[in-house]
Amino acid sequence: MIPQISSTETNIKLPFSFIIFSLVAFIVSQGLFFFGGDYIVNGAYRVPLLWSSAHLLVLGWMLMLAMGAMYQLVPVVFLTPIWSEKLGFIQFFISSIGIVAFSYTLFYEIEHIAYTASIVIIGILLFIFQMYKTINVQKEKNIMTVLVGSALLCLFLTIILGLLLALSLTGHATIDHLPVLYTHILLGLVGWFTLLIFGFSYKMLPMFSLAHGFSMGLSTWVTTSYIFGLIVVSMSFFYNSDFILLVGSILLLIGFALFAYHMNQVIKKRLKKVLDKPFIFSIIAIGFGLLIHFGAVIAILFNRKDLFIVLAYLYLITWVVFSIVGYLYKIVPFLWWTHKYSKLMGKEKVPALKDLMNEPLAIPVFSAFTVGALGVGLAIILGSTTIFQVSQAIFIIATTVFSAIIFNVLRK
Amino acid sequence: MEELKDSVYRELHKVIDPELDINIVDLGLVYDVNIDTNNNVQIEMTLTTPGCPLHDSIVSGVKNVVRGIDGINNVDVDVVWEPAWTPERMSQAALKILGH
């Protein structure tokens, strides 16, 4: 028996608050990143400018956007309403203040980051609590519950480790810094974001392509392999073992490859023969993710860990950001359409969802994103500031145009 | 009565799924339309996927168009998941829009 809910609608002000904040953070983070070109190409990654830029990108853009998207998608995927919208707004308020203050202190007042990090942590903990209360109501748990639940656990562990790092940096705690830092990055970037995208893709890919009659059998193997991969790679940091790192990376590659294959099977069963262009971009992102996982295994095999920074950058941008950007082209028009046209349905002519977004602009924008990201990756490998600045400028233009397209929806 | 039922179906063609840009009748979402002697209408329908984010919008669209028909009293929409929607329920017109 499939549980039935009468309403899946969340107050759109809640997801939109997160989305608008994230777009501004995206532009600012990319602007800061542009000025860090010399540091990047010379391998000086631990500098305040890049710390600030990276956290603004990961927390301000990606995490805030993921949280906003979850406020809309969790009721759709798990068939349960958000536990408390009021808590959602409080959590938005605390998180946004925390992230701005944290990025500022990373740049200017490193001695105070434990305080600002604490505000971010409170915001994220409230979010995790909210999601736990919301998803826990779901009557029949499924593989999406496991994936999204595991993603939330990774997020929880990421912030605990982040707090340890902040306490260590300010002399309030003594820890083995590097393994904790690497695990913090692994669980935050790979665990949280990838498991989350996996989980929602199992609902959104069939929904947007109108795919029917596919098997979900592979999803258990995808989940098991990827979660074990995360555990084994984390262990490799603490045992300082390249062999364990290789085994963990191969498990992650197997998990991701199975996911890519499974998504391919789903797409083959689609009824919507002509897919929306921005949605195709989310599918292409899976290909990038697979290549990067493969690249990580090759880099470990040939002892080229120096390539990890390029792989981490490309992973972040071409897999995580591109997936999110593609799905945003669906999520934002839906939210606005529901807000503005839902009640008019059947009373007067209303636009289709795709009429709200500028789809022809999607191809040049997404091409610019891709050229910019690959250019930055190349610049890091070649150590070229010029290639970095040109590529990053292209990426900033794409970011700005993309944000303008999203804001423009709110005028329709 | 049959004439009124035809009118209901005709009006339901005006309810368009905004994601697919196809009306709900051609999509095969409408399972049954019953009209009692007092002209109360009961519509049994489904959606392409459980938890469809357009659930409320489509249901309210259905109520709005049917309420606009002369002589209709109450309109009740029952969204069911059994039997589940299958692509075979779509019309040729819908398949054509989807690129078949």
Coordinates of C-alpha atoms in Angstrom, one line a residue:
Chain A
M1 CA 0.0 0.0 0.0
I2 CA 1.5 3.3 -1.0
P3 CA 1.0 6.0 1.6
Q4 CA -1.0 8.9 0.5
I5 CA -0.6 12.5 1.5
S6 CA -3.0 15.3 0.6
S7 CA -0.4 17.9 0.2
T8 CA 3.3 17.9 -0.7
E9 CA 3.6 21.7 -0.9
T10 CA 6.0 23.5 1.3
N11 CA 5.7 27.3 1.9
I12 CA 7.9 28.4 -1.0
K13 CA 9.4 31.2 1.0
L14 CA 11.4 28.6 2.8
P15 CA 13.3 26.9 -0.1
F16 CA 13.5 30.3 -1.9
S17 CA 15.3 31.9 1.1
F18 CA 18.0 29.3 0.9
I19 CA 18.2 29.4 -2.9
I20 CA 18.5 33.2 -3.1
F21 CA 21.2 33.2 -0.4
S22 CA 23.0 30.5 -2.2
L23 CA 23.1 32.3 -5.5
V24 CA 24.6 35.4 -3.9
A25 CA 27.2 33.2 -2.1
F26 CA 28.0 31.4 -5.4
I27 CA 28.8 34.7 -7.1
V28 CA 30.9 36.0 -4.2
S29 CA 32.8 32.8 -3.7
Q30 CA 33.7 32.7 -7.4
G31 CA 34.8 36.3 -7.3
L32 CA 37.1 35.5 -4.3
F33 CA 38.4 32.4 -6.1
F34 CA 39.4 34.6 -9.1
F35 CA 41.7 36.7 -6.9
G36 CA 43.3 33.5 -5.5
G37 CA 44.7 32.5 -8.9
D38 CA 48.4 32.8 -7.9
Y39 CA 47.9 30.8 -4.7
I40 CA 46.0 28.0 -6.6
V41 CA 48.5 27.6 -9.4
N42 CA 51.5 27.7 -7.0
G43 CA 49.9 25.0 -4.7
A44 CA 49.4 27.3 -1.7
Y45 CA 46.0 26.2 -0.8
R46 CA 46.0 26.9 3.0
V47 CA 45.6 30.7 2.8
P48 CA 42.7 32.7 4.3
L49 CA 41.4 33.9 0.8
L50 CA 41.0 30.3 -0.4
W51 CA 39.7 29.0 2.9
S52 CA 37.1 31.8 2.8
S53 CA 36.2 31.2 -0.9
A54 CA 36.1 27.4 -0.5
H55 CA 33.8 27.5 2.5
L56 CA 31.6 30.1 1.0
L57 CA 31.3 27.9 -2.1
V58 CA 30.7 24.7 -0.1
L59 CA 28.6 26.0 2.8
G60 CA 27.1 29.2 1.3
W61 CA 26.3 27.9 -2.1
M62 CA 26.2 24.1 -2.2
L63 CA 25.0 23.3 1.4
M64 CA 22.5 26.1 1.5
L65 CA 21.2 25.2 -1.9
A66 CA 21.0 21.5 -0.9
M67 CA 19.1 22.4 2.3
G68 CA 16.7 24.6 0.3
A69 CA 16.2 21.9 -2.3
M70 CA 15.6 19.4 0.5
Y71 CA 12.8 21.5 2.0
Q72 CA 11.0 21.1 -1.3
L73 CA 12.1 17.6 -2.3
V74 CA 11.9 15.6 0.9
P75 CA 8.0 15.8 1.0
V76 CA 8.0 14.8 -2.7
V77 CA 10.4 11.8 -2.2
F78 CA 9.4 10.6 1.2
L79 CA 5.7 11.6 1.1
T80 CA 5.8 13.4 4.4
P81 CA 5.4 17.1 5.1
I82 CA 8.2 19.1 6.6
W83 CA 8.1 18.7 10.4
S84 CA 8.3 22.4 11.3
E85 CA 8.4 25.2 8.7
K86 CA 9.0 27.6 11.6
L87 CA 12.1 25.7 12.6
G88 CA 13.1 25.9 8.9
F89 CA 13.1 29.7 8.9
I90 CA 14.9 29.8 12.2
Q91 CA 17.5 27.4 10.9
F92 CA 17.9 29.5 7.7
F93 CA 18.5 32.6 9.8
I94 CA 21.1 31.0 12.0
S95 CA 22.8 29.2 9.1
S96 CA 23.1 32.2 6.9
I97 CA 24.4 34.5 9.6
G98 CA 26.8 31.7 10.7
I99 CA 28.2 31.1 7.1
V100 CA 28.7 34.8 6.4
A101 CA 30.5 35.3 9.8
F102 CA 32.5 32.1 9.4
S103 CA 33.7 33.1 5.9
Y104 CA 34.6 36.6 7.3
T105 CA 36.6 35.2 10.2
L106 CA 38.4 32.7 8.0
F107 CA 39.6 35.7 5.9
Y108 CA 40.2 38.3 8.6
E109 CA 40.0 37.0 12.1
I110 CA 41.1 33.4 12.1
E111 CA 41.4 33.4 16.0
H112 CA 37.6 33.7 16.2
I113 CA 36.6 30.9 13.9
A114 CA 35.6 28.6 16.7
Y115 CA 32.8 31.0 17.6
T116 CA 31.5 31.6 14.1
A117 CA 31.9 27.8 13.2
S118 CA 29.7 27.1 16.3
I119 CA 26.9 29.2 14.8
V120 CA 27.2 27.3 11.5
I121 CA 27.2 24.0 13.4
I122 CA 24.0 25.0 15.3
G123 CA 22.3 25.9 12.0
I124 CA 23.3 22.6 10.4
L125 CA 22.4 20.5 13.5
L126 CA 18.9 22.1 13.5
F127 CA 18.6 21.1 9.8
I128 CA 19.7 17.5 10.5
F129 CA 17.2 17.4 13.4
Q130 CA 14.4 18.8 11.2
M131 CA 15.2 16.2 8.5
Y132 CA 15.3 13.4 11.0
K133 CA 11.9 14.3 12.4
T134 CA 10.5 14.7 8.9
I135 CA 11.9 11.5 7.3
N136 CA 11.3 9.4 10.4
V137 CA 7.5 9.7 9.8
Q138 CA 7.9 7.9 6.5
K139 CA 5.9 4.7 6.8
E140 CA 7.8 2.4 4.5
K141 CA 11.5 3.1 4.3
N142 CA 13.3 2.4 1.0
I143 CA 16.7 2.7 -0.6
M144 CA 16.2 6.5 -0.9
T145 CA 15.8 6.7 2.8
V146 CA 19.0 4.8 3.3
L147 CA 20.9 7.1 0.9
V148 CA 19.6 10.4 2.2
G149 CA 19.9 9.2 5.8
S150 CA 23.5 8.2 5.2
A151 CA 24.1 11.6 3.5
L152 CA 22.8 13.3 6.6
L153 CA 25.0 11.2 8.9
C154 CA 28.0 12.2 6.7
L155 CA 27.0 15.8 7.1
F156 CA 26.7 15.4 10.9
L157 CA 30.2 13.8 11.1
T158 CA 31.6 16.4 8.8
I159 CA 30.6 19.3 11.1
I160 CA 31.8 17.4 14.2
L161 CA 35.2 16.9 12.6
G162 CA 35.1 20.6 11.4
L163 CA 34.5 21.7 14.9
L164 CA 37.5 19.6 16.1
L165 CA 39.6 21.3 13.4
A166 CA 38.5 24.8 14.4
L167 CA 39.3 24.0 18.1
S168 CA 42.6 22.6 17.1
L169 CA 43.5 25.6 14.9
T170 CA 42.7 28.0 17.8
G171 CA 44.7 25.9 20.3
H172 CA 41.6 24.6 22.2
A173 CA 42.2 21.0 21.3
T174 CA 45.1 18.7 20.3
I175 CA 44.3 16.3 17.5
D176 CA 46.1 14.5 14.7
H177 CA 45.2 17.3 12.3
L178 CA 45.7 15.8 8.8
P179 CA 43.6 12.6 9.1
V180 CA 40.8 14.6 10.6
L181 CA 41.1 17.2 7.9
Y182 CA 41.0 14.6 5.1
T183 CA 38.1 12.8 6.6
H184 CA 36.2 16.1 7.1
I185 CA 36.7 16.8 3.4
L186 CA 35.9 13.3 2.3
L187 CA 32.6 13.0 4.3
G188 CA 31.6 16.6 3.5
L189 CA 32.3 16.6 -0.3
V190 CA 32.0 13.0 -1.3
G191 CA 29.8 11.4 1.4
W192 CA 27.2 14.1 2.0
F193 CA 26.8 15.5 -1.5
T194 CA 27.1 12.3 -3.5
L195 CA 24.9 10.1 -1.4
L196 CA 22.3 13.0 -1.4
I197 CA 22.4 13.3 -5.2
F198 CA 22.2 9.5 -5.6
G199 CA 19.2 9.4 -3.3
F200 CA 17.2 12.2 -5.0
S201 CA 18.3 11.1 -8.5
Y202 CA 16.4 7.8 -7.9
K203 CA 13.2 9.9 -7.7
M204 CA 13.9 12.8 -9.9
L205 CA 15.5 11.1 -13.0
P206 CA 12.5 8.8 -13.5
M207 CA 10.1 11.6 -12.7
F208 CA 11.5 14.2 -15.2
S209 CA 12.1 11.6 -17.9
L210 CA 8.8 9.8 -17.3
A211 CA 10.7 6.5 -17.0
H212 CA 8.6 3.4 -16.1
G213 CA 9.2 -0.3 -15.7
F214 CA 12.9 -0.2 -14.5
S215 CA 14.3 -2.4 -11.8
M216 CA 15.6 -0.9 -8.5
G217 CA 17.7 -4.0 -7.8
L218 CA 21.1 -2.3 -8.5
S219 CA 20.5 0.5 -6.0
T220 CA 21.3 -1.7 -3.0
W221 CA 24.7 -2.6 -4.6
V222 CA 25.3 1.1 -5.4
T223 CA 24.6 2.1 -1.8
T224 CA 26.6 -0.7 -0.1
S225 CA 29.7 -0.2 -2.3
Y226 CA 29.7 3.5 -1.9
I227 CA 29.2 3.6 1.8
F228 CA 31.9 0.9 2.4
G229 CA 34.2 2.9 0.1
L230 CA 33.7 6.0 2.3
I231 CA 34.5 4.0 5.5
V232 CA 37.6 2.3 4.0
V233 CA 39.0 5.6 2.6
S234 CA 38.4 7.3 6.0
M235 CA 40.3 4.4 7.6
S236 CA 43.2 4.9 5.2
F237 CA 43.8 8.4 6.5
F238 CA 44.1 7.3 10.1
Y239 CA 46.3 4.2 9.2
N240 CA 48.2 6.3 6.7
S241 CA 48.0 3.5 4.2
D242 CA 48.1 3.9 0.4
F243 CA 46.9 0.3 0.0
I244 CA 43.8 0.9 2.1
L245 CA 43.2 4.2 0.2
L246 CA 43.4 2.3 -3.1
V247 CA 40.9 -0.4 -1.9
G248 CA 38.5 2.3 -0.7
S249 CA 38.8 4.4 -3.9
I250 CA 38.1 1.2 -6.0
L251 CA 34.9 0.6 -3.9
L252 CA 33.8 4.2 -4.5
L253 CA 34.5 3.8 -8.2
I254 CA 32.5 0.6 -8.3
G255 CA 29.6 2.2 -6.4
F256 CA 29.6 5.2 -8.8
A257 CA 30.0 3.1 -11.9
L258 CA 27.0 1.0 -10.8
F259 CA 25.0 4.2 -10.2
A260 CA 25.9 5.5 -13.7
Y261 CA 24.9 2.2 -15.3
H262 CA 21.7 2.1 -13.3
M263 CA 20.8 5.7 -14.3
N264 CA 21.5 4.7 -17.9
Q265 CA 19.0 1.8 -17.5
V266 CA 16.4 4.2 -16.1
I267 CA 16.9 6.7 -19.0
K268 CA 16.5 3.9 -21.5
K269 CA 13.1 3.2 -20.1
R270 CA 11.9 6.8 -20.4
L271 CA 8.8 7.8 -22.2
K272 CA 9.8 11.4 -22.7
K273 CA 12.0 10.9 -25.8
V274 CA 13.2 14.5 -26.0
L275 CA 14.7 15.5 -22.6
D276 CA 15.0 19.1 -21.4
K277 CA 18.4 20.5 -22.1
P278 CA 19.3 21.6 -18.6
F279 CA 18.2 18.2 -17.4
I280 CA 20.6 16.6 -19.8
F281 CA 23.3 18.6 -18.1
S282 CA 22.6 16.8 -14.8
I283 CA 22.9 13.5 -16.7
I284 CA 26.3 14.6 -18.2
A285 CA 27.4 15.5 -14.6
I286 CA 27.2 11.7 -13.8
G287 CA 29.7 11.1 -16.6
F288 CA 32.0 13.7 -15.2
G289 CA 31.7 12.1 -11.7
L290 CA 32.5 8.7 -13.1
L291 CA 35.6 9.9 -14.9
I292 CA 36.8 11.7 -11.7
H293 CA 36.4 8.5 -9.6
F294 CA 38.3 6.6 -12.3
G295 CA 41.0 9.4 -12.3
A296 CA 41.3 9.1 -8.5
V297 CA 42.1 5.4 -8.7
I298 CA 44.6 5.9 -11.5
A299 CA 46.3 8.8 -9.5
I300 CA 46.6 6.5 -6.4
L301 CA 47.9 3.6 -8.5
F302 CA 50.6 5.8 -10.1
N303 CA 51.4 7.6 -6.9
R304 CA 50.3 11.0 -8.3
K305 CA 48.5 12.4 -5.2
D306 CA 49.5 15.8 -6.4
L307 CA 46.5 15.5 -8.9
F308 CA 44.1 15.2 -6.0
I309 CA 43.5 18.9 -5.7
V310 CA 42.5 19.1 -9.4
L311 CA 40.3 16.0 -9.0
A312 CA 38.7 17.5 -5.9
Y313 CA 38.0 20.8 -7.7
L314 CA 36.6 19.0 -10.8
Y315 CA 34.6 16.7 -8.5
L316 CA 33.1 19.6 -6.7
I317 CA 32.3 21.6 -9.8
T318 CA 31.6 19.2 -12.7
W319 CA 29.8 16.5 -10.6
V320 CA 28.2 18.2 -7.6
V321 CA 27.6 21.8 -8.8
F322 CA 26.6 20.7 -12.3
S323 CA 24.1 18.2 -10.9
I324 CA 22.6 20.8 -8.7
V325 CA 22.5 23.5 -11.4
G326 CA 20.7 21.1 -13.8
Y327 CA 18.1 20.2 -11.2
L328 CA 17.7 23.8 -10.2
Y329 CA 16.3 24.5 -13.7
K330 CA 13.5 22.2 -12.7
I331 CA 13.1 23.1 -9.0
V332 CA 12.9 26.9 -9.3
P333 CA 10.2 27.1 -12.0
F334 CA 8.2 24.5 -10.2
L335 CA 8.3 26.5 -6.9
W336 CA 7.4 29.7 -8.6
W337 CA 4.7 28.1 -10.8
T338 CA 3.1 26.5 -7.7
H339 CA 3.1 29.9 -5.9
K340 CA 1.8 31.9 -8.8
Y341 CA -0.3 29.7 -11.0
S342 CA -1.4 26.7 -9.0
K343 CA -4.7 28.3 -7.9
L344 CA -5.4 29.6 -11.4
M345 CA -5.3 26.1 -13.0
G346 CA -8.6 25.3 -14.6
K347 CA -9.7 28.9 -14.4
E348 CA -7.5 30.5 -17.0
K349 CA -4.6 29.6 -19.3
V350 CA -1.4 29.1 -17.3
P351 CA 2.1 28.6 -18.6
A352 CA 4.0 25.3 -18.7
L353 CA 6.9 25.0 -16.3
K354 CA 9.5 25.2 -19.1
D355 CA 8.0 28.5 -20.2
L356 CA 9.3 30.1 -17.0
M357 CA 13.0 29.3 -17.7
N358 CA 15.1 30.6 -20.5
E359 CA 15.9 27.3 -22.0
P360 CA 17.8 28.5 -25.1
L361 CA 20.3 30.2 -22.8
A362 CA 21.0 26.9 -21.0
I363 CA 23.3 25.5 -23.6
P364 CA 25.7 28.5 -23.8
V365 CA 25.6 28.9 -20.0
F366 CA 26.3 25.2 -19.4
S367 CA 29.0 25.2 -22.1
A368 CA 30.7 28.1 -20.4
F369 CA 30.5 26.4 -17.0
T370 CA 32.2 23.3 -18.5
V371 CA 34.9 25.3 -20.4
G372 CA 35.6 27.4 -17.3
A373 CA 35.8 24.4 -14.9
L374 CA 38.0 22.3 -17.2
G375 CA 40.2 25.4 -17.9
V376 CA 40.7 25.9 -14.1
G377 CA 41.6 22.2 -13.8
L378 CA 44.1 22.6 -16.6
A379 CA 45.6 25.8 -15.2
I380 CA 46.3 24.0 -11.9
I381 CA 48.0 21.1 -13.7
L382 CA 50.1 23.5 -15.9
G383 CA 50.7 26.1 -13.1
S384 CA 49.4 28.9 -15.4
T385 CA 47.9 32.0 -13.8
T386 CA 46.8 33.3 -17.1
I387 CA 44.8 30.2 -18.0
F388 CA 43.4 30.2 -14.5
Q389 CA 42.2 33.8 -14.7
V390 CA 40.7 33.5 -18.2
S391 CA 38.9 30.2 -17.2
Q392 CA 37.7 31.5 -13.9
A393 CA 36.4 34.7 -15.6
I394 CA 34.4 32.5 -18.0
F395 CA 33.1 30.6 -15.0
I396 CA 32.1 33.8 -13.2
I397 CA 30.2 35.1 -16.3
A398 CA 28.4 31.7 -16.5
T399 CA 27.6 31.9 -12.7
T400 CA 26.2 35.5 -13.1
V401 CA 24.1 34.7 -16.1
F402 CA 22.8 31.5 -14.5
S403 CA 21.9 33.4 -11.3
A404 CA 20.2 36.1 -13.5
I405 CA 18.1 33.4 -15.2
I406 CA 17.0 32.0 -11.9
F407 CA 16.1 35.5 -10.5
N408 CA 14.3 36.2 -13.8
V409 CA 11.9 33.3 -13.1
L410 CA 10.5 35.3 -10.1
R411 CA 9.4 38.0 -12.6
K412 CA 7.2 35.6 -14.6
Chain B
M1 CA -26.5 12.0 -17.8
E2 CA -24.2 10.8 -20.5
E3 CA -24.2 14.3 -22.0
L4 CA -23.1 15.7 -18.7
K5 CA -20.4 13.1 -18.4
D6 CA -19.2 14.0 -21.9
S7 CA -19.0 17.7 -20.8
V8 CA -17.0 16.7 -17.8
Y9 CA -14.5 14.8 -19.9
R10 CA -14.4 17.7 -22.4
E11 CA -13.5 20.1 -19.6
L12 CA -10.9 17.8 -18.1
H13 CA -9.0 18.1 -21.4
K14 CA -8.4 21.6 -20.3
V15 CA -6.4 20.5 -17.2
I16 CA -2.8 20.4 -18.4
D17 CA 0.1 18.8 -16.6
P18 CA 2.5 21.8 -16.6
E19 CA 5.6 19.6 -16.5
L20 CA 4.7 17.5 -19.6
D21 CA 2.4 20.1 -21.2
I22 CA -0.2 17.3 -21.9
N23 CA -3.8 17.2 -20.7
I24 CA -4.7 14.7 -17.9
V25 CA -7.2 12.8 -20.1
D26 CA -4.6 12.1 -22.8
L27 CA -2.1 11.2 -20.1
G28 CA -4.5 8.5 -18.9
L29 CA -4.7 9.9 -15.4
V30 CA -8.5 10.0 -15.3
Y31 CA -9.8 6.5 -14.3
D32 CA -13.5 7.1 -13.8
V33 CA -16.2 9.8 -13.7
N34 CA -19.4 9.2 -11.8
I35 CA -22.4 11.5 -11.6
D36 CA -25.2 10.8 -9.2
T37 CA -28.9 11.8 -9.6
N38 CA -28.2 15.1 -7.8
N39 CA -25.5 16.0 -10.3
N40 CA -22.7 15.5 -7.8
V41 CA -19.5 14.4 -9.6
Q42 CA -17.0 12.0 -8.3
I43 CA -13.8 11.7 -10.2
E44 CA -11.3 8.9 -9.7
M45 CA -7.9 9.7 -11.0
T46 CA -4.2 9.1 -10.4
L47 CA -0.8 10.8 -11.1
T48 CA 2.2 9.5 -12.9
T49 CA 4.1 9.1 -9.7
P50 CA 3.2 9.0 -6.0
G51 CA 4.2 12.2 -4.2
C52 CA 4.0 14.1 -7.5
P53 CA 4.7 17.7 -6.6
L54 CA 1.9 18.8 -8.8
H55 CA -0.7 16.8 -6.8
D56 CA -2.5 19.7 -5.3
S57 CA -2.4 21.9 -8.4
I58 CA -3.8 19.2 -10.7
V59 CA -6.6 18.3 -8.2
S60 CA -7.6 21.9 -7.8
G61 CA -7.5 22.4 -11.6
V62 CA -9.8 19.4 -12.0
K63 CA -12.3 20.8 -9.4
N64 CA -12.2 24.3 -11.0
V65 CA -13.0 23.1 -14.6
V66 CA -15.8 20.8 -13.5
R67 CA -17.4 23.3 -11.2
G68 CA -17.6 25.6 -14.2
I69 CA -20.1 23.3 -16.0
D70 CA -23.7 24.3 -15.7
G71 CA -25.8 22.1 -13.5
I72 CA -23.0 20.5 -11.6
N73 CA -23.3 20.5 -7.8
N74 CA -20.4 19.1 -5.7
V75 CA -17.2 17.9 -7.2
D76 CA -15.1 15.2 -5.4
V77 CA -11.7 14.1 -6.6
D78 CA -10.3 10.9 -5.3
V79 CA -6.6 10.4 -6.2
V80 CA -5.8 6.7 -6.1
W81 CA -2.6 4.7 -6.5
E82 CA -4.1 1.3 -7.2
P83 CA -4.2 0.4 -10.0
A84 CA -0.9 2.3 -10.6
W85 CA -0.6 4.5 -13.7
T86 CA 1.1 2.8 -16.7
P87 CA 2.3 4.3 -20.0
E88 CA -0.2 2.1 -21.8
R89 CA -3.0 4.4 -20.5
M90 CA -1.7 7.3 -22.6
S91 CA -3.4 8.3 -25.9
Q92 CA -1.5 8.4 -29.2
A93 CA -1.7 12.2 -29.0
A94 CA 0.2 12.2 -25.7
L95 CA 2.8 9.8 -27.0
K96 CA 3.3 12.0 -30.1
I97 CA 4.0 15.0 -27.8
L98 CA 6.5 12.9 -25.9
G99 CA 8.4 12.2 -29.2
H100 CA 7.1 8.8 -30.1

